[in-house]
Coordinates of C-alpha atoms in Angstrom, one line a residue:
M399 CA 120.6 194.5 64.6
L400 CA 121.7 192.3 67.5
T401 CA 125.3 192.1 68.7
M402 CA 126.7 189.5 71.1
R403 CA 126.7 190.2 74.8
T404 CA 130.2 189.0 75.2
K405 CA 133.2 189.6 73.0
T406 CA 136.5 187.8 72.9
C407 CA 139.7 189.8 72.7
K408 CA 143.3 188.7 72.7
A409 CA 145.4 190.3 75.3
S410 CA 148.4 190.4 73.0
A411 CA 146.3 192.5 70.5
L412 CA 146.3 195.6 72.8
P413 CA 148.6 198.3 71.5
T414 CA 151.5 198.9 73.9
T415 CA 151.2 202.5 75.2
R416 CA 152.1 203.9 78.6
R417 CA 148.4 204.3 79.5
N418 CA 147.3 200.7 79.0
V419 CA 150.4 198.8 80.0
R420 CA 148.8 197.9 83.3
S421 CA 145.6 196.7 81.5
K422 CA 147.6 194.6 79.1
V423 CA 149.6 193.0 81.9
S424 CA 146.4 192.2 83.8
L425 CA 144.8 190.6 80.7
L426 CA 147.9 188.6 80.1
N427 CA 148.1 187.4 83.7
M428 CA 144.4 186.5 83.5
A429 CA 144.8 184.7 80.3
R430 CA 147.7 182.6 81.7
G431 CA 149.6 182.5 78.6
R432 CA 150.2 184.4 75.4
G433 CA 147.4 184.3 72.8
A434 CA 144.8 182.9 75.2
S435 CA 141.3 184.5 74.9
V436 CA 139.6 186.5 77.6
A437 CA 135.9 187.2 77.8
V438 CA 134.9 190.8 78.0
R439 CA 131.3 192.0 78.6
A440 CA 129.7 194.3 76.1
V441 CA 126.4 196.2 76.2
M442 CA 124.0 194.7 73.7
D443 CA 122.5 196.8 70.9
V444 CA 118.7 196.0 70.5
D445 CA 116.3 197.1 67.8
E446 CA 112.5 196.9 67.3
A447 CA 112.9 193.3 65.9
S448 CA 114.8 192.0 68.9
F449 CA 113.3 194.1 71.7
E450 CA 110.6 191.6 72.7
A451 CA 113.0 188.6 72.9
E452 CA 115.9 190.5 74.6
V453 CA 114.0 192.8 76.9
L454 CA 110.4 191.7 77.5
R455 CA 111.2 188.0 77.7
S456 CA 114.4 188.4 79.9
S457 CA 114.5 186.4 83.1
K458 CA 116.4 189.2 84.8
P459 CA 116.0 193.0 85.2
V460 CA 116.9 194.9 82.0
L461 CA 118.3 198.5 81.9
V462 CA 117.5 200.0 78.6
D463 CA 119.5 203.0 77.4
F464 CA 117.8 205.1 74.7
W465 CA 120.4 207.1 72.9
A466 CA 121.4 208.8 69.6
S467 CA 124.8 209.3 67.9
W468 CA 124.3 213.1 67.8
C469 CA 123.5 213.3 71.5
G470 CA 126.4 214.7 73.7
P471 CA 124.9 213.6 77.1
C472 CA 124.3 210.1 75.6
K473 CA 128.1 209.9 75.0
L474 CA 128.8 211.0 78.6
I475 CA 126.7 208.3 80.2
S476 CA 127.8 205.6 77.7
K477 CA 130.8 204.6 79.9
I478 CA 128.7 204.8 83.1
V479 CA 126.1 202.3 81.6
E480 CA 129.0 200.0 80.5
K481 CA 130.5 200.2 84.0
A482 CA 127.1 199.2 85.5
D483 CA 126.9 196.3 83.0
N484 CA 130.3 195.0 84.2
E485 CA 129.8 195.6 87.9
F486 CA 126.3 194.2 88.2
G487 CA 127.3 191.1 86.2
D488 CA 124.7 188.5 85.7
N489 CA 122.2 190.2 88.0
L490 CA 121.4 192.8 85.3
K491 CA 121.0 192.9 81.6
V492 CA 122.0 196.2 79.9
V493 CA 120.9 197.0 76.4
K494 CA 121.1 200.1 74.2
I495 CA 118.5 201.3 71.7
E496 CA 119.5 203.9 69.0
C497 CA 116.5 206.2 68.8
D498 CA 116.8 207.3 65.2
G499 CA 116.5 203.8 63.9
N500 CA 113.7 202.6 66.2
P501 CA 110.9 205.2 66.2
A502 CA 108.2 202.7 67.2
L503 CA 110.0 202.0 70.5
V504 CA 110.6 205.7 71.1
E505 CA 106.9 206.4 70.6
K506 CA 105.7 203.4 72.6
Y507 CA 107.8 204.3 75.7
S508 CA 107.4 208.1 75.3
V509 CA 111.0 208.9 75.0
Y510 CA 111.0 212.7 74.8
G511 CA 114.5 213.5 75.9
L512 CA 117.9 211.8 75.5
P513 CA 119.5 210.0 77.0
T514 CA 116.6 208.1 78.6
L515 CA 117.1 205.1 80.9
I516 CA 114.1 202.8 81.6
M517 CA 114.1 199.7 83.8
F518 CA 112.2 196.6 82.7
K519 CA 111.4 193.7 85.0
D520 CA 109.2 190.6 84.4
G521 CA 108.4 191.8 80.8
E522 CA 107.1 195.3 81.9
E523 CA 108.4 198.8 82.3
V524 CA 109.0 199.4 86.0
K525 CA 106.6 202.3 86.9
G526 CA 108.5 205.5 87.7
S527 CA 111.8 204.2 86.5
K528 CA 112.1 206.5 83.5
N529 CA 115.2 208.8 83.8
E530 CA 115.8 211.5 81.2
G531 CA 119.2 213.2 81.1
A532 CA 122.7 212.4 82.1
I533 CA 123.3 210.7 85.5
S534 CA 126.3 210.0 87.6
Y535 CA 127.4 206.5 88.4
D536 CA 126.5 206.9 92.1
K537 CA 123.1 208.1 91.2
L538 CA 122.7 205.2 88.7
K539 CA 123.6 202.7 91.4
T540 CA 120.9 204.3 93.7
W541 CA 118.4 204.2 90.8
L542 CA 119.1 200.5 90.1
N543 CA 118.6 199.7 93.7
E544 CA 115.4 201.6 93.9
H545 CA 113.9 200.2 90.6
A546 CA 115.4 196.7 90.4
G547 CA 116.5 196.0 94.0
L548 CA 120.1 195.6 92.8
T549 CA 123.3 196.4 94.7
V550 CA 126.9 195.9 93.6
A551 CA 128.1 192.5 94.8

C-alpha cells in the first residue's frame, strides 16, 4: 500500500468550530480565494513491496517509523513524526511502516519494541540510529541532527 506524500484539501471544507477558525482563516488567506486548493504534507505509508523504492533508493535521508494500530506510544509519537515531516520539509522524507502487515521488514531490521524509529541514508540504515519507544519532539530534533545532520530551517 502506497499513499501520496501530498494531499490536497479545500479550505472551505473544514468544519467551522471555535477551535479551528484560525486554521480555516489561514488556509483561506493562503488559498487566496474560496475553493482554491492548498497542498498539505502527509506522512507516506510504506509496505514491503514499496520499501526499496521509497526508502532505499531515496535521494534524501529517510525517517522510518515502525508502528502498530494497537500500540499506545505509537499513537503518542504520531503527531511528533508528522510535525518533523512538516518542519524539515524537503530535506527529509518520513515514512510509516505498519508492523503487523510487514513482518519481513520487522525481522530484517530487528524491530523488537514499538514504536521504533530508524534513519536511512544513501540506501542503508544509519548505524546506531535505531530508537525504540516514545520520544519528545525536542529529542527527535536532536536525534535527526545526530543521525542525518539535519536542523530545522
